[in-house]
Every structure is written in structure tokens, then in C-alpha cells.
Coordinates of N, CA, C and O and ligand atoms in Angstrom, one line a residue:
M262 N 0.8 -1.2 0.0 CA 0.0 0.0 0.0 C 0.9 1.3 0.0 O 1.8 1.4 0.8
N263 N 0.6 2.2 -0.9 CA 1.4 3.4 -0.9 C 0.9 4.5 -0.1 O -0.2 4.4 0.5
K264 N 1.6 5.5 0.1 CA 1.2 6.6 1.0 C -0.1 7.3 0.6 O -0.9 7.7 1.4
K265 N -0.3 7.4 -0.7 CA -1.5 8.0 -1.3 C -2.7 7.2 -0.9 O -3.7 7.7 -0.4
D266 N -2.6 5.9 -1.0 CA -3.7 5.0 -0.6 C -4.0 5.1 0.9 O -5.1 5.2 1.3
L267 N -2.9 5.2 1.7 CA -3.0 5.2 3.1 C -3.7 6.6 3.5 O -4.6 6.6 4.4
A268 N -3.3 7.6 2.9 CA -3.9 9.0 3.2 C -5.4 8.9 2.9 O -6.2 9.5 3.6
E269 N -5.7 8.3 1.8 CA -7.1 8.2 1.3 C -7.9 7.4 2.4 O -9.1 7.8 2.7
I270 N -7.4 6.3 2.8 CA -8.0 5.4 3.8 C -8.2 6.1 5.1 O -9.2 6.0 5.8
K271 N -7.2 6.9 5.5 CA -7.2 7.6 6.8 C -8.4 8.6 6.7 O -9.2 8.7 7.7
K272 N -8.6 9.2 5.6 CA -9.6 10.2 5.4 C -11.0 9.5 5.5 O -11.9 10.0 6.2
L273 N -11.1 8.4 4.9 CA -12.4 7.6 4.9 C -12.7 7.2 6.4 O -13.8 7.3 6.8
L274 N -11.7 6.8 7.1 CA -11.9 6.4 8.5 C -12.3 7.5 9.4 O -13.2 7.4 10.2
I275 N -11.7 8.7 9.2 CA -12.0 9.9 10.0 C -13.5 10.3 9.7 O -14.2 10.6 10.6
E276 N -13.8 10.2 8.4 CA -15.2 10.6 8.0 C -16.2 9.6 8.6 O -17.3 10.0 9.1
K277 N -15.9 8.3 8.6 CA -16.8 7.3 9.2 C -16.9 7.5 10.7 O -18.0 7.4 11.2
K278 N -15.8 7.8 11.3 CA -15.8 8.1 12.8 C -16.7 9.3 13.1 O -17.6 9.2 14.0
A279 N -16.6 10.3 12.3 CA -17.4 11.5 12.5 C -18.9 11.2 12.3 O -19.8 11.7 13.1
E280 N -19.2 10.4 11.3 CA -20.5 10.0 11.0 C -21.1 9.2 12.2 O -22.3 9.5 12.6
L281 N -20.4 8.3 12.7 CA -20.8 7.5 13.9 C -21.0 8.3 15.1 O -22.0 8.1 15.8
L282 N -20.1 9.2 15.4 CA -20.2 10.0 16.6 C -21.3 11.0 16.5 O -22.0 11.3 17.5
N283 N -21.6 11.5 15.3 CA -22.7 12.3 15.0 C -24.0 11.6 15.3 O -24.9 12.2 15.9
K284 N -24.1 10.4 14.9 CA -25.2 9.5 15.2 C -25.5 9.4 16.7 O -26.6 9.5 17.2
T285 N -24.4 9.3 17.5 CA -24.5 9.2 18.9 C -25.1 10.4 19.5 O -26.0 10.4 20.3
N286 N -24.6 11.6 19.0 CA -25.1 12.9 19.5 C -26.6 13.0 19.2 O -27.4 13.5 20.0
N287 N -27.0 12.6 18.0 CA -28.4 12.7 17.7 C -29.3 11.8 18.6 O -30.3 12.2 19.0
V288 N -28.8 10.6 18.9 CA -29.5 9.7 19.8 C -29.6 10.4 21.2 O -30.7 10.4 21.8
Q289 N -28.5 10.9 21.6 CA -28.5 11.6 22.9 C -29.5 12.7 23.0 O -30.2 12.9 24.0
R290 N -29.6 13.5 21.9 CA -30.5 14.6 21.9 C -32.0 14.1 22.0 O -32.8 14.7 22.6
D291 N -32.3 13.0 21.3 CA -33.6 12.5 21.3 C -34.0 12.1 22.7 O -35.2 12.4 23.1
I292 N -33.1 11.5 23.4 CA -33.4 11.1 24.8 C -33.7 12.3 25.7 O -34.6 12.4 26.4
N293 N -32.8 13.3 25.6 CA -32.9 14.5 26.5 C -34.1 15.3 26.2 O -34.6 16.0 27.1
S294 N -34.6 15.3 25.0 CA -35.7 16.2 24.6 C -36.9 15.9 25.4 O -37.8 16.7 25.7
D295 N -37.1 14.6 25.9 CA -38.2 14.3 26.8 C -38.1 14.9 28.1 O -39.1 15.2 28.8
D296 N -36.9 15.2 28.6 CA -36.7 15.7 29.9 C -36.3 17.2 29.9 O -35.6 17.7 30.8
I297 N -36.7 17.9 28.9 CA -36.1 19.2 28.6 C -36.4 20.2 29.8 O -35.6 21.1 30.0
N298 N -37.4 20.0 30.6 CA -37.8 20.9 31.7 C -37.2 20.5 33.0 O -37.4 21.1 34.0
V299 N -36.5 19.4 33.0 CA -35.9 18.9 34.3 C -34.5 19.4 34.4 O -33.6 19.0 33.7
G300 N -34.3 20.3 35.3 CA -33.0 21.0 35.5 C -31.8 20.0 35.7 O -30.7 20.2 35.2
D301 N -32.1 19.0 36.6 CA -31.0 18.1 36.9 C -30.4 17.3 35.7 O -29.3 16.9 35.7
E302 N -31.3 17.2 34.7 CA -30.9 16.4 33.5 C -29.7 17.0 32.8 O -28.9 16.3 32.2
I303 N -29.6 18.3 32.9 CA -28.5 19.0 32.1 C -27.2 18.7 32.7 O -26.2 18.3 32.0
D304 N -27.1 18.7 34.1 CA -25.9 18.3 34.8 C -25.5 16.9 34.4 O -24.3 16.6 34.1
T305 N -26.4 16.0 34.5 CA -26.2 14.6 34.2 C -25.6 14.4 32.7 O -24.6 13.7 32.5
A306 N -26.3 15.2 31.8 CA -25.9 15.0 30.4 C -24.5 15.5 30.2 O -23.7 14.9 29.4
S307 N -24.1 16.6 30.8 CA -22.8 17.2 30.6 C -21.7 16.3 31.2 O -20.5 16.4 30.8
Q308 N -22.1 15.5 32.2 CA -21.1 14.6 32.8 C -20.9 13.3 32.0 O -20.0 12.5 32.2
N309 N -21.8 13.1 31.0 CA -21.7 11.8 30.2 C -20.4 11.8 29.5 O -20.1 12.7 28.7
S310 N -19.6 10.8 29.6 CA -18.4 10.6 28.8 C -18.7 10.1 27.5 O -19.9 9.6 27.3
D311 N -17.8 10.1 26.6 CA -18.0 9.5 25.3 C -18.4 8.1 25.4 O -19.2 7.6 24.7
K312 N -17.8 7.4 26.4 CA -18.0 6.0 26.5 C -19.5 5.7 26.9 O -20.1 4.8 26.4
E313 N -20.0 6.5 27.8 CA -21.4 6.3 28.2 C -22.3 6.6 27.0 O -23.3 5.9 26.8
M314 N -22.0 7.6 26.2 CA -22.8 7.9 25.1 C -22.8 6.8 24.1 O -23.8 6.6 23.4
L315 N -21.7 6.0 24.0 CA -21.7 4.9 23.1 C -22.7 3.9 23.4 O -23.1 3.1 22.5
F316 N -23.2 3.8 24.6 CA -24.2 2.8 24.9 C -25.5 3.0 24.1 O -26.3 2.2 24.0
E317 N -25.6 4.3 23.7 CA -26.8 4.6 22.9 C -26.7 4.2 21.5 O -27.7 4.2 20.7
L318 N -25.5 3.9 21.0 CA -25.3 3.5 19.6 C -25.8 2.0 19.5 O -25.7 1.2 20.4
A319 N -26.3 1.7 18.3 CA -26.7 0.3 18.0 C -25.4 -0.5 18.1 O -24.3 -0.1 17.9
A320 N -25.6 -1.8 18.4 CA -24.5 -2.7 18.6 C -23.6 -2.7 17.4 O -22.3 -2.7 17.5
G321 N -24.1 -2.8 16.2 CA -23.4 -2.9 15.0 C -22.5 -1.6 14.8 O -21.4 -1.7 14.4
D322 N -23.1 -0.5 15.1 CA -22.4 0.8 15.0 C -21.2 0.9 16.0 O -20.2 1.4 15.7
K323 N -21.4 0.3 17.2 CA -20.4 0.3 18.2 C -19.2 -0.5 17.7 O -18.0 -0.1 17.9
I324 N -19.5 -1.7 17.1 CA -18.4 -2.5 16.6 C -17.7 -1.8 15.5 O -16.4 -1.9 15.5
T325 N -18.4 -1.2 14.7 CA -17.8 -0.4 13.6 C -16.9 0.7 14.1 O -15.7 0.9 13.7
L326 N -17.4 1.4 15.1 CA -16.6 2.5 15.7 C -15.3 2.0 16.3 O -14.3 2.6 16.2
N327 N -15.4 0.9 17.0 CA -14.2 0.3 17.6 C -13.2 0.0 16.5 O -12.0 0.2 16.7
A328 N -13.7 -0.6 15.5 CA -12.9 -1.1 14.4 C -12.2 0.2 13.7 O -11.1 0.1 13.3
V329 N -13.0 1.2 13.6 CA -12.5 2.5 13.0 C -11.4 3.0 13.9 O -10.3 3.4 13.4
N330 N -11.6 3.1 15.2 CA -10.6 3.6 16.1 C -9.3 2.7 16.1 O -8.2 3.2 16.1
D331 N -9.5 1.4 16.0 CA -8.4 0.5 15.9 C -7.6 0.7 14.7 O -6.4 0.7 14.6
A332 N -8.3 0.9 13.6 CA -7.7 1.1 12.3 C -6.8 2.3 12.3 O -5.7 2.4 11.8
L333 N -7.4 3.4 12.8 CA -6.7 4.7 12.9 C -5.4 4.5 13.8 O -4.3 5.0 13.4
A334 N -5.5 3.8 14.9 CA -4.4 3.5 15.7 C -3.3 2.7 15.0 O -2.1 3.0 15.1
K335 N -3.8 1.8 14.1 CA -2.8 1.0 13.3 C -2.1 1.8 12.3 O -0.9 1.6 12.0
I336 N -2.8 2.8 11.7 CA -2.2 3.7 10.8 C -1.0 4.4 11.5 O 0.1 4.6 11.0
E337 N -1.3 4.9 12.7 CA -0.3 5.6 13.5 C 0.9 4.7 13.8 O 2.1 5.2 13.8
K338 N 0.7 3.5 14.0 CA 1.7 2.5 14.3 C 2.4 1.9 13.1 O 3.2 1.0 13.2
N339 N 1.9 2.3 11.9 CA 2.3 1.7 10.7 C 2.1 0.2 10.6 O 2.9 -0.6 10.0
T340 N 1.1 -0.3 11.2 CA 0.7 -1.7 11.1 C -0.6 -1.9 10.4 O -1.1 -3.0 10.3
Y341 N -1.1 -0.9 9.8 CA -2.4 -1.0 9.1 C -2.3 -1.8 7.8 O -1.2 -1.8 7.1
G342 N -3.3 -2.5 7.5 CA -3.4 -3.3 6.2 C -3.0 -4.7 6.4 O -2.9 -5.4 5.4
T343 N -2.8 -5.2 7.6 CA -2.4 -6.5 7.8 C -3.5 -7.3 8.6 O -4.1 -6.7 9.5
C344 N -3.8 -8.5 8.1 CA -4.9 -9.3 8.7 C -4.6 -9.6 10.2 O -3.4 -10.0 10.5
E345 N -5.5 -9.4 11.1 CA -5.3 -9.7 12.5 C -5.2 -11.2 12.8 O -4.7 -11.6 13.8
D346 N -5.7 -12.0 11.9 CA -5.7 -13.4 12.1 C -4.5 -14.1 11.5 O -3.7 -14.8 12.2
C347 N -4.2 -13.9 10.2 CA -3.1 -14.7 9.6 C -1.9 -13.8 9.2 O -0.9 -14.3 8.7
D348 N -1.9 -12.5 9.6 CA -0.8 -11.6 9.3 C -0.5 -11.4 7.9 O 0.6 -10.8 7.6
E349 N -1.3 -11.8 7.0 CA -1.1 -11.6 5.6 C -1.6 -10.1 5.3 O -2.4 -9.6 6.0
K350 N -1.0 -9.6 4.2 CA -1.5 -8.3 3.8 C -3.0 -8.3 3.2 O -3.3 -9.3 2.5
I351 N -3.8 -7.4 3.7 CA -5.1 -7.3 3.1 C -5.1 -6.5 1.8 O -4.3 -5.5 1.7
S352 N -5.8 -6.9 0.8 CA -5.7 -6.3 -0.5 C -6.2 -4.9 -0.4 O -7.1 -4.5 0.3
V353 N -5.6 -4.0 -1.3 CA -5.9 -2.6 -1.3 C -7.4 -2.4 -1.7 O -8.1 -1.5 -1.1
E354 N -7.9 -3.2 -2.6 CA -9.3 -3.1 -3.0 C -10.2 -3.3 -1.8 O -11.2 -2.6 -1.6
R355 N -9.8 -4.3 -1.0 CA -10.7 -4.6 0.2 C -10.6 -3.5 1.2 O -11.7 -3.1 1.8
V356 N -9.4 -3.0 1.6 CA -9.4 -1.9 2.6 C -10.0 -0.6 2.1 O -10.5 0.1 2.9
K357 N -10.0 -0.5 0.8 CA -10.7 0.8 0.3 C -12.2 0.6 0.3 O -12.9 1.6 0.6
A358 N -12.7 -0.6 0.2 CA -14.1 -0.9 0.3 C -14.6 -0.8 1.7 O -15.6 -0.2 2.0
I359 N -13.8 -1.4 2.6 CA -14.1 -1.4 4.1 C -12.8 -1.1 4.8 O -12.1 -1.9 5.3
P360 N -12.6 0.2 5.0 CA -11.3 0.6 5.6 C -11.0 0.2 7.0 O -9.9 0.1 7.4
W361 N -12.1 -0.1 7.7 CA -12.0 -0.6 9.1 C -11.9 -2.1 9.3 O -12.0 -2.6 10.4
T362 N -11.8 -2.8 8.1 CA -11.8 -4.2 8.2 C -10.5 -4.7 9.0 O -9.5 -4.1 8.9
R363 N -10.7 -5.8 9.8 CA -9.6 -6.3 10.6 C -8.9 -7.5 9.9 O -7.8 -7.9 10.2
Y364 N -9.7 -8.1 8.9 CA -9.2 -9.4 8.4 C -9.1 -9.4 6.9 O -9.9 -8.6 6.2
C365 N -8.3 -10.2 6.3 CA -8.3 -10.4 4.9 C -9.5 -11.2 4.4 O -10.2 -11.7 5.3
I366 N -9.8 -11.1 3.2 CA -11.0 -11.7 2.6 C -11.1 -13.2 3.0 O -12.2 -13.7 3.3
K367 N -9.9 -13.9 3.0 CA -9.9 -15.3 3.3 C -10.4 -15.6 4.7 O -11.3 -16.5 5.0
C368 N -9.8 -14.9 5.7 CA -10.2 -15.1 7.1 C -11.6 -14.7 7.3 O -12.3 -15.3 8.1
Q369 N -12.0 -13.6 6.7 CA -13.4 -13.1 6.9 C -14.4 -14.2 6.4 O -15.4 -14.5 7.1
E370 N -14.1 -14.8 5.2 CA -15.0 -15.8 4.7 C -15.0 -17.0 5.6 O -16.1 -17.6 5.8
E371 N -13.8 -17.4 6.1 CA -13.8 -18.5 7.0 C -14.6 -18.3 8.3 O -15.3 -19.1 8.8
A372 N -14.5 -17.1 8.8 CA -15.2 -16.7 10.0 C -16.7 -16.8 9.8 O -17.5 -17.2 10.6
E373 N -17.1 -16.3 8.6 CA -18.5 -16.3 8.2 C -19.1 -17.7 8.0 O -20.2 -18.0 8.4
N374 N -18.2 -18.5 7.4 CA -18.7 -19.9 7.2 C -18.8 -20.7 8.5 O -19.7 -21.5 8.7
S375 N -17.9 -20.4 9.5 CA -18.0 -21.1 10.7 C -19.1 -20.7 11.6 O -19.5 -21.4 12.5
K376 N -19.7 -19.6 11.3 CA -20.9 -19.1 12.0 C -22.1 -19.9 11.6 O -23.0 -20.0 12.4
R377 N -22.1 -20.4 10.4 CA -23.3 -21.0 9.9 C -23.5 -22.4 10.4 O -22.6 -23.0 10.8
Ligands
ZN40 ZN1 -6.2 -13.4 7.1

């Protein structure tokens, strides 16, 4: 993977992260709107950490957000693009399609087959 590909992937990951976090904020707002007249709620809301807010995200979104964060960390450590299972390089086509993927196509398919 060249630097240009990596820069492109990093941008995709940051965009995805923003999208997911934005979703969290929207969910949070929906919940608070019911209690808009309760003064104590404001203090509670401001104390909510990012982690607590993530509980409001759908399970699938949480998994994706974790994967996005891990992928960004891997880019920083220069270990991005390697399968977590077999240590083989993940194809550029695959990481561009799903930049937060942890596994190469082979391991992903094996994991999916074993679930059935
Ligand atoms: Zn693999």
C-alpha cells in the first residue's frame, strides 16, 4: 500500500468516525428532549463521557466505531493493512471498500462460514 492509498483510507476512517459520533449525538438529543424541563438532567448530560454515550449506539455501530478507532491507531503505528488473524496483507481493494476491516478476505470468509 502506498502513501496516497493510506492517506485516502485515513480520510475515509475519519469521515466514518465523525458519522458514527454524530449519530451518537443525535440519539443523545432524542433522549434528552423528553426531559427538557428537568434541570438536573442538564448536569447529568454534561457529565456523560464519550464511553457512556456509546451505549446509545446500535451494537453494529459500536463494533464499527471500535474497528475504525483500531484502524486509525494501526495507521499511526504503521501496522495498518495486515490481517489480525493470519498476518497476511489485506488487498488494497478490500481496505478501500471497508477501511476498518480487521481481516483479509480469506479469514473473513472462514469466520462467516464457521458461524453457519
Ligand atoms: Zn487473514
